[in-house]
Coordinates of C-alpha atoms in Angstrom, one line a residue:
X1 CA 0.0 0.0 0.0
X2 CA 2.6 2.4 0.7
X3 CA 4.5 1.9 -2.6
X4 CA 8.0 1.6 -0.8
X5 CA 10.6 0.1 -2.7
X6 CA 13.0 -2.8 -0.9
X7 CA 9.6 -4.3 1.1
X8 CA 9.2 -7.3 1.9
X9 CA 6.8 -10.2 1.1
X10 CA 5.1 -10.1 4.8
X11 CA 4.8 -6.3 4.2
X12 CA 3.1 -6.4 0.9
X13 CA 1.1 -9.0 2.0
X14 CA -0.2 -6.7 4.8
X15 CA -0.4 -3.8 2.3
X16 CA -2.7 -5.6 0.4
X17 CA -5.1 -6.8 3.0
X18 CA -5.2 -2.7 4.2
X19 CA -6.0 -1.8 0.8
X20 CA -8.9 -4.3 0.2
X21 CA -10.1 -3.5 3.8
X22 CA -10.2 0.5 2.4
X23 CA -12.0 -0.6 0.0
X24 CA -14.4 -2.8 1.7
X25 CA -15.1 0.5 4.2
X26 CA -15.5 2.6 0.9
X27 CA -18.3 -0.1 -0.5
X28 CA -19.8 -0.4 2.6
X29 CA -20.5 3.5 3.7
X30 CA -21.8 3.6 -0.4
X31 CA -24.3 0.8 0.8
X32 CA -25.3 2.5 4.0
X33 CA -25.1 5.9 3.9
X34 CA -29.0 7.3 2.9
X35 CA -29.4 4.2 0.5
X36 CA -32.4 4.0 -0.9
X37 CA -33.7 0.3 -0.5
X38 CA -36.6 0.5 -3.2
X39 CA -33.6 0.4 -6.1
X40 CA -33.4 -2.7 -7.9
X41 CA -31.0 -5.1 -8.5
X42 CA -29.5 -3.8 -11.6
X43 CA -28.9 -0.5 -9.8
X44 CA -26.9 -2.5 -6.5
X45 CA -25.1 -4.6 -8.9
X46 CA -23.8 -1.7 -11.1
X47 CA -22.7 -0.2 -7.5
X48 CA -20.7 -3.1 -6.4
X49 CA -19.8 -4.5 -9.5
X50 CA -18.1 -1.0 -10.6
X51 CA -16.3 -0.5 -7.5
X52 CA -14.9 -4.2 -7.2
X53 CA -13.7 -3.4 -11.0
X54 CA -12.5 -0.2 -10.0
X55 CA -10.4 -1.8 -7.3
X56 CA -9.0 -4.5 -9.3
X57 CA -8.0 -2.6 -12.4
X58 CA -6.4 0.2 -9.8
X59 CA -4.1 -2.4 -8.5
X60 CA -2.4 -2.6 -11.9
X61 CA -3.4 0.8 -13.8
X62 CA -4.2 3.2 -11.4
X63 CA -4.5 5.8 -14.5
X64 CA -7.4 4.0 -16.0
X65 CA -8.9 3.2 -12.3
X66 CA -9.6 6.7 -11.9
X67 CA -11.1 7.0 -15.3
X68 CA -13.7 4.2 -14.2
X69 CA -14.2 6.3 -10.8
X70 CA -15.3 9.5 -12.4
X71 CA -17.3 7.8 -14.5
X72 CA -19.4 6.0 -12.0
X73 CA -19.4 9.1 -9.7
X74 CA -20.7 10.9 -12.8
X75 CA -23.7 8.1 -12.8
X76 CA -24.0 8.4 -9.3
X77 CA -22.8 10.7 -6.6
X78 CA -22.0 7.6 -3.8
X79 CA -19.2 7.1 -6.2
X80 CA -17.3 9.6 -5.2
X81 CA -15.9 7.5 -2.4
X82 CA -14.2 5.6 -5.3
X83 CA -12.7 8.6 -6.4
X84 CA -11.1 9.9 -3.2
X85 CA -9.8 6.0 -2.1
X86 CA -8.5 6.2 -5.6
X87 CA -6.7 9.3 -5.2
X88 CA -5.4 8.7 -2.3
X89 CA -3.9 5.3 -3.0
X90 CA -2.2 7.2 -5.8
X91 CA -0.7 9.4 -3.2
X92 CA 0.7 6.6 -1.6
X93 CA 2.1 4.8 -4.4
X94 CA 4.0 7.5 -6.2
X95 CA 6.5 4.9 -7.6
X96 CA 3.3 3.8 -9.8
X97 CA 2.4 7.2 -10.8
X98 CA 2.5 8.4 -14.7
X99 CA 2.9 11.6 -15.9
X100 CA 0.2 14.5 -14.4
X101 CA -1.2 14.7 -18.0
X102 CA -2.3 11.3 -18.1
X103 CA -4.1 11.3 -14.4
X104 CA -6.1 14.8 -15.6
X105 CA -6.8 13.6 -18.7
X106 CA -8.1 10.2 -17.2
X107 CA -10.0 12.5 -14.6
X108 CA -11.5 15.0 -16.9
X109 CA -12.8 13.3 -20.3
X110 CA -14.5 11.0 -18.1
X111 CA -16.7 13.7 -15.8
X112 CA -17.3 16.1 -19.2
X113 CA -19.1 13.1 -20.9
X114 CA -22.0 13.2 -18.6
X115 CA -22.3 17.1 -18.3
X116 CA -22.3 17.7 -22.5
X117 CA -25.5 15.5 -22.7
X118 CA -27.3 16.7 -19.9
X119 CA -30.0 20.0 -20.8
X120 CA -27.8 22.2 -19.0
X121 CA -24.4 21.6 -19.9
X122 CA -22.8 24.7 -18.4
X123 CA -24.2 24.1 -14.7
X124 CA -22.3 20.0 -15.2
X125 CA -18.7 21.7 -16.5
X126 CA -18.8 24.5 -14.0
X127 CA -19.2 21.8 -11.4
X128 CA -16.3 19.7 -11.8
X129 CA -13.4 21.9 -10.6
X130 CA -15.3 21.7 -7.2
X131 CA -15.9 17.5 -7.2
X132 CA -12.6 16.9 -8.5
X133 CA -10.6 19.3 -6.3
X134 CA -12.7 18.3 -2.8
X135 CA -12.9 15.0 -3.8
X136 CA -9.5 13.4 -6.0
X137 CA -7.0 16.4 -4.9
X138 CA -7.1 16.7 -1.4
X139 CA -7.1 13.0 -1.1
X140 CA -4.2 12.8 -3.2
X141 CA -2.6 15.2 -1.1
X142 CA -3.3 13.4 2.0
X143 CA -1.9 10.3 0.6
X144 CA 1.1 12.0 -0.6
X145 CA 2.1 13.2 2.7
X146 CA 1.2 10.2 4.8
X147 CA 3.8 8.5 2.2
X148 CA 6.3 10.9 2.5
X149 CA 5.6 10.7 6.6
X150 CA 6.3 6.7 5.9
X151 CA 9.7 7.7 4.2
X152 CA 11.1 10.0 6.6
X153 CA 10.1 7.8 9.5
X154 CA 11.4 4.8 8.1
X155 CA 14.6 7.3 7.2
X156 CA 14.8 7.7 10.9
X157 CA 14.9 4.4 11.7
X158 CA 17.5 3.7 9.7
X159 CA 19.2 6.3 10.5
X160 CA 19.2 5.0 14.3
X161 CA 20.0 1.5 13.1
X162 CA 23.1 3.2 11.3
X163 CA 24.7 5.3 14.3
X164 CA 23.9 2.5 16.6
X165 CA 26.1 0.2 14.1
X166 CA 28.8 3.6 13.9
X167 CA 28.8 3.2 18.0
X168 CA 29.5 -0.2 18.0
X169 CA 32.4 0.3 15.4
X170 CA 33.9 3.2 17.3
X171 CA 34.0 0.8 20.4
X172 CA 36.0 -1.4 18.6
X173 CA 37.8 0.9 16.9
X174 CA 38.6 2.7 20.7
X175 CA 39.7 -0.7 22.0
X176 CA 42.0 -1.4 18.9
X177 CA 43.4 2.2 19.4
X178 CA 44.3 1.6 23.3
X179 CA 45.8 -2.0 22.8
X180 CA 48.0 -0.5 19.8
X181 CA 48.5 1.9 22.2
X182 CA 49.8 -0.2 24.9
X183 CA 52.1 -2.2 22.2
X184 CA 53.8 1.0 21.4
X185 CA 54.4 1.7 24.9
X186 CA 55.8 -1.5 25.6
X187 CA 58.1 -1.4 22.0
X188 CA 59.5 1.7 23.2
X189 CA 60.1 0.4 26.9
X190 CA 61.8 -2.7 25.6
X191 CA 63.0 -1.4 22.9
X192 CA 65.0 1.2 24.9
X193 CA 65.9 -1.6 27.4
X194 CA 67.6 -3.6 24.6
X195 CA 69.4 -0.7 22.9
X196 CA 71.1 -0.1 26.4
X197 CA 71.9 -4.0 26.4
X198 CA 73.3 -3.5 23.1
X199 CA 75.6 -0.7 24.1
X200 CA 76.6 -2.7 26.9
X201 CA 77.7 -5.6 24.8
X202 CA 79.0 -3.3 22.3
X203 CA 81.8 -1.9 24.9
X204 CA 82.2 -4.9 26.2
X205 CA 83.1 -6.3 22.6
X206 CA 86.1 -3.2 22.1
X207 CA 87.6 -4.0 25.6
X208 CA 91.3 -4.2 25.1
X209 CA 92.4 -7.9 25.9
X210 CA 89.3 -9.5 25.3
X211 CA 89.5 -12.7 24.6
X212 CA 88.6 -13.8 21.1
X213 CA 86.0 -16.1 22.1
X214 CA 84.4 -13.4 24.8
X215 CA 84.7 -10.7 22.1
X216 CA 82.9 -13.2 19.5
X217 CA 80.0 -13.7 22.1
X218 CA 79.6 -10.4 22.9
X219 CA 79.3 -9.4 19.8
X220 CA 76.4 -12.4 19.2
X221 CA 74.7 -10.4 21.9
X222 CA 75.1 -6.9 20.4
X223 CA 73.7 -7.8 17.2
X224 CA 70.9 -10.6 19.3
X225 CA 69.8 -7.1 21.2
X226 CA 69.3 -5.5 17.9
X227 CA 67.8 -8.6 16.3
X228 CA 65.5 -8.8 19.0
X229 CA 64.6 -5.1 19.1
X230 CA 63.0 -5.6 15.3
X231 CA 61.5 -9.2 16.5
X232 CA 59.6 -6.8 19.2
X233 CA 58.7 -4.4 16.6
X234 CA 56.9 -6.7 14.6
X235 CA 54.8 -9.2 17.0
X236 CA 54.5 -7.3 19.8
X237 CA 51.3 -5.7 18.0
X238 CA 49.7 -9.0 18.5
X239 CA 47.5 -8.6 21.9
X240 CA 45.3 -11.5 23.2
X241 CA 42.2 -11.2 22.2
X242 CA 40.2 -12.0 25.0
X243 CA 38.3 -9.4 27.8
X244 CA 40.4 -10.1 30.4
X245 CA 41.5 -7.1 32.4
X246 CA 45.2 -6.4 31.3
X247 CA 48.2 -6.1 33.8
X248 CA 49.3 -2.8 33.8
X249 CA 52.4 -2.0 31.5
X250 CA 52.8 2.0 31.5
X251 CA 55.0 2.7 34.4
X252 CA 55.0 7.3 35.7
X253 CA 56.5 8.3 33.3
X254 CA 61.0 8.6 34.2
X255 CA 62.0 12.3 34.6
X256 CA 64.9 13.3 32.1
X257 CA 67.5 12.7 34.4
X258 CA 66.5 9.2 35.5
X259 CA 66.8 8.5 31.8
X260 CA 70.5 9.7 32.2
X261 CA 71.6 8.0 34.6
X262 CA 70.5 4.8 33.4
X263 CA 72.2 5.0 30.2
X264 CA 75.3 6.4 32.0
X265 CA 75.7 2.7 33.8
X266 CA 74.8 0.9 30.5
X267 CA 78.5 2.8 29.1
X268 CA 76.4 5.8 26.7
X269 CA 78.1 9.3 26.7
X270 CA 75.4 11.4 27.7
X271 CA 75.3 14.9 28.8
X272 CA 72.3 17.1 29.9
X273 CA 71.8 20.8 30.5
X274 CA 68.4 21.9 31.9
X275 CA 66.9 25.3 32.4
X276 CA 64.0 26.1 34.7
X277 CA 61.5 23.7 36.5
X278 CA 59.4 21.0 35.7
X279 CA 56.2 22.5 37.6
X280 CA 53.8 23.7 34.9
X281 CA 54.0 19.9 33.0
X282 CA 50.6 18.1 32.8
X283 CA 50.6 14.8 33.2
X284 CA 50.2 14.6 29.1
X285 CA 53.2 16.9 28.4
X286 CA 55.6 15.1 31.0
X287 CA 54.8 11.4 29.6
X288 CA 55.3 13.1 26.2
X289 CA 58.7 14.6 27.0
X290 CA 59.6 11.1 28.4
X291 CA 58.9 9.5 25.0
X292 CA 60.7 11.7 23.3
X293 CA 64.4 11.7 25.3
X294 CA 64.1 7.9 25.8
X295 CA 62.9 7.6 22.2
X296 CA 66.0 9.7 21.3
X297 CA 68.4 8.4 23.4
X298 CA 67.1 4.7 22.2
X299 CA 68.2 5.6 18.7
X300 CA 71.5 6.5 19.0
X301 CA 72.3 3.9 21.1
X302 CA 70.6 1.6 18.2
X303 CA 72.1 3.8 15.5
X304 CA 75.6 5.3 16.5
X305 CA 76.6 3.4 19.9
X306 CA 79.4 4.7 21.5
X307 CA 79.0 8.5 19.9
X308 CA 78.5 10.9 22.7
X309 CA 74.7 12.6 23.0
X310 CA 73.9 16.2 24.3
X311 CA 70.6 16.4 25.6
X312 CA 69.4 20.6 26.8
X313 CA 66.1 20.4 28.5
X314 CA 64.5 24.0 28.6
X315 CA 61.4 24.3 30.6
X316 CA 59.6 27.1 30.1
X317 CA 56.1 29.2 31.3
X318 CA 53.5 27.7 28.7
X319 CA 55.7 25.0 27.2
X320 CA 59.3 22.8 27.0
X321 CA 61.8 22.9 24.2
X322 CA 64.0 19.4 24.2
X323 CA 67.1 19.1 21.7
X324 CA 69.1 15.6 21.5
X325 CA 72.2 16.2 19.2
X326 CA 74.6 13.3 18.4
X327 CA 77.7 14.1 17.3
X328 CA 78.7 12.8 14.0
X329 CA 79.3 8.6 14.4
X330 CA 83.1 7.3 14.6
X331 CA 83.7 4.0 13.3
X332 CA 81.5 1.3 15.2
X333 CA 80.1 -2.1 14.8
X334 CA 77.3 -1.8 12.8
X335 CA 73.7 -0.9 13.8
X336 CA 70.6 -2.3 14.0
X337 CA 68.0 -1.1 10.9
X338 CA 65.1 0.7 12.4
X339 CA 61.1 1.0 11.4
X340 CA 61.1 4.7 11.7
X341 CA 57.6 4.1 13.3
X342 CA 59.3 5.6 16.7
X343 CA 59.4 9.0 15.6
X344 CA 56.0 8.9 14.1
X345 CA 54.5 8.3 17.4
X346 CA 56.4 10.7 18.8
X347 CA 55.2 13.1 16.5
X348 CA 51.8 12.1 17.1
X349 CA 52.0 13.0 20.7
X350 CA 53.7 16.4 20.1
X351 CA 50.6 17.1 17.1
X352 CA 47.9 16.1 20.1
X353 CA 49.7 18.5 22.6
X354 CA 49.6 21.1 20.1
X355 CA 53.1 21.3 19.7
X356 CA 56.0 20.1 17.2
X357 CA 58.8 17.7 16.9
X358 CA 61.6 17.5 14.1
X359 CA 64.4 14.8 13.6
X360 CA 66.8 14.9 10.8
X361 CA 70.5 15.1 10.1
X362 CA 72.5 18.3 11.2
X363 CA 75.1 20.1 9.1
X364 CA 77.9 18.6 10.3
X365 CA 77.0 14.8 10.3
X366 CA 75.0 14.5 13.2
X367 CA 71.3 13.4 14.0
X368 CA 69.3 16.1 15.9
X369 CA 65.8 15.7 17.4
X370 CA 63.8 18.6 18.5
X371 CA 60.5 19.0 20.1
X372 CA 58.4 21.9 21.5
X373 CA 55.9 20.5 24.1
X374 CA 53.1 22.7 25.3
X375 CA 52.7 22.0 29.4
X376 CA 48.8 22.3 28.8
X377 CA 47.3 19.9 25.8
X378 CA 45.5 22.3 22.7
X379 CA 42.7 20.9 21.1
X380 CA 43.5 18.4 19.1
X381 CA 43.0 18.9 15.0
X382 CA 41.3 14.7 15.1
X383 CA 40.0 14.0 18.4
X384 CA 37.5 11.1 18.8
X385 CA 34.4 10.9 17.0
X386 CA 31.6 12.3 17.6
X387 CA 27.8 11.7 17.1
X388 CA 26.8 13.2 14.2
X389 CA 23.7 15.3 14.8
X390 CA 23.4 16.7 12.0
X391 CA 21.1 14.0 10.4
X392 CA 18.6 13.8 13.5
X393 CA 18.3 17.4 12.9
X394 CA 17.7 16.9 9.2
X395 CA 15.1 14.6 9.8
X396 CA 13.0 16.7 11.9
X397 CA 13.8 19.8 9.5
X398 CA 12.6 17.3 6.8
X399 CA 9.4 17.1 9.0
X400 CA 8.6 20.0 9.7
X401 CA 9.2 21.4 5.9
X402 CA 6.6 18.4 4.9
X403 CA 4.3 19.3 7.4
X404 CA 4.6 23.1 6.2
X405 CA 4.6 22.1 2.1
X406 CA 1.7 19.8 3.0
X407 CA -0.5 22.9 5.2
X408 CA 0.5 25.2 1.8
X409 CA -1.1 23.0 -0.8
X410 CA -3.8 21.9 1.5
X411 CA -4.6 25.9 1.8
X412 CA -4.0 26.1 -1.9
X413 CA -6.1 23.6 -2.8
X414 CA -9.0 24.7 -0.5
X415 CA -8.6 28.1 -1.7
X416 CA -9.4 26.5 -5.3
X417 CA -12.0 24.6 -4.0
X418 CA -13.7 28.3 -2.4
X419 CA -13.4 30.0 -5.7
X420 CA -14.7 27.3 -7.9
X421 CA -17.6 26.9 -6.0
X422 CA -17.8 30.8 -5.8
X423 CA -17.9 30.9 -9.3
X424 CA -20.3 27.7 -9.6
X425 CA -23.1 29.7 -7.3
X426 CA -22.4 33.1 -8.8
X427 CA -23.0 31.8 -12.4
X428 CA -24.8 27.9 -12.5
X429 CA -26.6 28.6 -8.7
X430 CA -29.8 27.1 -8.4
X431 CA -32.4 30.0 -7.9
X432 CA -34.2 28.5 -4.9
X433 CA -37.0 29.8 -2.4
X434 CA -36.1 29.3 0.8
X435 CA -39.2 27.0 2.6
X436 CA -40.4 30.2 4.6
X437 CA -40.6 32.2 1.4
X438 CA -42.5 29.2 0.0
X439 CA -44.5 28.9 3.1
X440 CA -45.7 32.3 3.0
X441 CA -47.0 32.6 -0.7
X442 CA -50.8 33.0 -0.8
X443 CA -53.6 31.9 -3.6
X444 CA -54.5 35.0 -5.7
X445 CA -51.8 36.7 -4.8
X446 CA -50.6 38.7 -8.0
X447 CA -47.4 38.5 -9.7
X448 CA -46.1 41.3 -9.4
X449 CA -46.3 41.5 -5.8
X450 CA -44.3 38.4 -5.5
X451 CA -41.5 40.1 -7.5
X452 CA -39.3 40.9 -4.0
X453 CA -39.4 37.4 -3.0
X454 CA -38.8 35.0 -6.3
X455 CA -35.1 34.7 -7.6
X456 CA -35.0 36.6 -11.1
X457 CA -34.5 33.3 -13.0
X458 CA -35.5 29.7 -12.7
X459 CA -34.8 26.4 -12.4
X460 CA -33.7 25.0 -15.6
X461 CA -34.2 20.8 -14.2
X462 CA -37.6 19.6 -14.3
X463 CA -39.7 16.9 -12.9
X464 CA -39.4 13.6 -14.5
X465 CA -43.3 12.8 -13.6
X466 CA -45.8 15.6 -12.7
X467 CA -49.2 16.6 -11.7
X468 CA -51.1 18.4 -14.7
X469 CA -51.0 22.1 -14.0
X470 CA -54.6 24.3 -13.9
X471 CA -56.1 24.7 -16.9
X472 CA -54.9 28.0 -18.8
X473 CA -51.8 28.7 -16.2
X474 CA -48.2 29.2 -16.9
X475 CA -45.9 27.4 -14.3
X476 CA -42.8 28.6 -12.8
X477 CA -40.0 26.1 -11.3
X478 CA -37.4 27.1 -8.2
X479 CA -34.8 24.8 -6.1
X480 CA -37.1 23.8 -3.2
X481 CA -34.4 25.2 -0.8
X482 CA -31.4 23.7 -1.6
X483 CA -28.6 25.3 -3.8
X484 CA -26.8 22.6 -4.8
X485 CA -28.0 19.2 -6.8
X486 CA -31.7 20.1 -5.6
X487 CA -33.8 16.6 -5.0
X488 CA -37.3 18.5 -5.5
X489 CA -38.6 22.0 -6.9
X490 CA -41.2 24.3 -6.2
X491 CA -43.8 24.8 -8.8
X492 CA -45.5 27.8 -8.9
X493 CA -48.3 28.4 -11.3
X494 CA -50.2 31.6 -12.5
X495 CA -53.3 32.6 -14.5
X496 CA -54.1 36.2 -15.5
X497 CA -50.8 37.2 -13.6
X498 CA -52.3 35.5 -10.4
X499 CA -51.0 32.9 -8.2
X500 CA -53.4 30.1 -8.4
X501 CA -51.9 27.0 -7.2
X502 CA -47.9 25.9 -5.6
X503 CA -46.6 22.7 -5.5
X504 CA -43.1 20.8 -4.0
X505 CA -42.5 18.1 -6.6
X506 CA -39.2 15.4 -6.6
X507 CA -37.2 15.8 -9.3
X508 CA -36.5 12.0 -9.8
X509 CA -40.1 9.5 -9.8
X510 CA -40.1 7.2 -7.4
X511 CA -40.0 3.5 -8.2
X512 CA -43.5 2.1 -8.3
X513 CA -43.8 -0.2 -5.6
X514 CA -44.5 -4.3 -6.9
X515 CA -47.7 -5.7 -5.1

């Protein structure tokens, strides 16, 4: 029934049984409403008959359905009630909708047929703007917005289905970011752990006597450190999958110094020079400075062991400048190959604190790594993500611009209605006497004197069966009160300009009743 593409069998199924229940309350109100009992059969089975066709050939050509519909209505009024089901059905199935010139041309040739063979053609014509706009637009329009209503709820609901699937993907996506999170910390805790051991080996392997078979093995270790450092690098990415609770693996971060001194027992040449104090850090910023000297300090220990490193810590008000500067590497065993993917990260961390870091060679052969670390973190350019809200807002904007484009051609359409009925009483009105009027008229009266209370023209439907008129009068026919598709009409007949008899007279026989 509602015409939405991607349905599925259940829900047309239940479409259909809604639409032949609409129809079954359309046939039924035709059959109850002020029926008139004393038609025949021929009358009741044109009444069903037409509607049950109407309903089946509007399931396949809704075009030519409508045709039928006016037709009928143009036989009888009760059908009518076809019309506006059909209408609105077509509403609700745009999908199945032709082109606008095929619906009014299957709307109009049908209800002029009827008018152009009636005595009064111009009173039929005039009167079809106001059945087909009350009666096929506004149902069309109703059906077109409870469709569109359909769309945008169904919209909604996806909608909800979709950031309810985003959630669950950011989730994962959170818990995949803190485990590769925890393997980088635990790389670059290991990974400076083994660079010292590899410094160690290294000057134990260019200790002077050594014997060849110590100096062999320390050497195996040196380059087993370094081996091991990019065995580390490669599976330690590999967490367990399960939801147990992990042990904890990142440590307060080591204050510059502490970093020192440890790689002053493992044999490094290191030298520091600090300025001001570390009071202003935030947590963030110190654990960020940590990365970055043990970071640097891990790399040339990997890359140049044995080449003396200046470290210069400066802290200042809003922020902390490091520099680590190796001098330019003297003949040493050779180094371990590295990823690269540790000065990444530490770039990372500087971007999120709103600061920078930059790592390259110097000009006179060394590797220098600088950083500026803000002590309080900046908003970060890609931080987490958020709902969107934009498309719950879009949806009820999309509501409320449906409800208002609905309310305009409602109005508009009402407005049509108005005039076209305006223009139907001002030029094809029925001139009726109101039954006071009628009431009052008196026998003998002359014409004349009736001027002020008979409409300047008459009637133009007559009787199908009447009484015979008095002999020698001339008779005068007015709607009986009603201004619109009168069902009887005063008669009012004079002789010698004198009212001499009045008479309210049904337009349409009634059936002889069968004894």
């Amino acid at each position: 029934m509602d015409g939405i593409s991607g349905t599925t069998p259940a829900d047309r199924r239940r479409s259909r049984l809604a639409e032949a229940g609409l129809w079954g309350l359309v046939l039924a109100g035709m059959l109850s409403i002020n029926m008139s009992w004393t038609q025949d059969g021929n009358y009741f089975l044109a009444l069903i008959g037409g509607t049950l066709a109407t309903a089946v050939v509007n399931h396949h050509a809704p075009p030519a359905a409508l045709a039928i519909a006016v037709a009928l209505a143009s036989w009888d009024d009760r059908c009518y009630g076809v019309v506006a089901l059909v209408a609105f059905l077509a509403g609700r199935r745009p999908a199945r909708r032709p082109g606008a010139v095929v619906w009014v041309a299957c709307a109009i040739v049908p209800a002029t047929v009827t008018p152009l063979l009636e005595d009064d053609p111009l009173r039929g014509l005039l009167l079809i703007p106001v059945e087909l706009l009350g009666l096929a637009v506004l149902p069309w329009l109703v059906g077109r917005y409870t469709h569109q209503r359909v769309l945008l709820d169904e919209a909604g609901w996806a909608r909800a289905d979709q950031l309810e699937h985003e959630q669950r993907m950011i989730a994962e996506q959170t818990r995949l970011r803190e485990r590769a999170r925890i393997a980088q910390d635990m790389h670059d805790s290991l990974g400076h752990d083994l660079g010292l051991l590899a410094v160690r080996a290294a000057v134990l392997e260019m200790t002077p006597g050594l014997d060849d078979k110590v100096r062999a093995q320390a050497a195996e270790l040196r380059a087993g450190a370094g081996a091991a450092t990019e065995r580390l690098h490669e599976i330690i990415g590999v967490l367990r999958e399960d939801g147990a609770d992990p042990a904890p693996v990142t440590p307060g971060p080591e204050t510059p110094e502490e970093l020192v001194e440890r790689c002053l027992a493992s044999g490094m040449t290191v030298t520091l020079e600090r300025t001001g104090e570390p009071d202003a850090l935030s947590p963030m910023a110190a654990h960020a400075l940590h990365r970055v000297v043990q970071e640097s300090l891990t790399n040339a220990a990997k890359h140049a062991p044995g080449v003396p490193v200046h470290l210069r810590v400066a802290y200042g008000e809003d922020a902390t400048d490091v520099r680590v500067a190796g001098e330019p590497p003297v003949p040493a065993p050779e180094a371990a190959p590295g990823s690269g993917h540790g000065l990444t990260g530490l770039r990372e961390r500087a971007r999120l604190l709103g600061g920078t870091l930059d790592a390259g060679p110097d000009d006179g052969g060394g590797f220098v790594v600088t950083a500026r670390l803000p002590h309080q973190p900046a908003p970060a350019a890609a931080g987490a993500p958020r709902e969107d809200r934009a498309t719950p807002e879009r949806l009820v904007q999309h509501r409320r611009t449906l409800r208002r484009g609905f309310m305009k051609a409602a109005a508009l359409t009402v407005g049509g209605l108005a005039l076209a009925a305006s223009v139907f009483t001002f030029v094809s009105g029925v001139p009726s006497v109101s039954p006071d009027a009628y009431a009052s008229l008196t026998l003998g009266t002359a014409r004349s004197e009736l001027a002020d209370d008979l409409p300047d023209s008459q009637y133009q439907g007559r009787p199908d069966r009447e009484p015979p008129g008095p002999a020698g009068s001339v008779c005068e026919y007015y709607g009986a009160g009603e201004s619109f598709s009168p069902s009887h009409v005063y008669r009012l007949c004079f002789r010698d300009g004198r009212l001499v008899s009045k008479d309210r007279i049904p337009l349409e026989a009634p059936e002889p009743e069968h004894g």
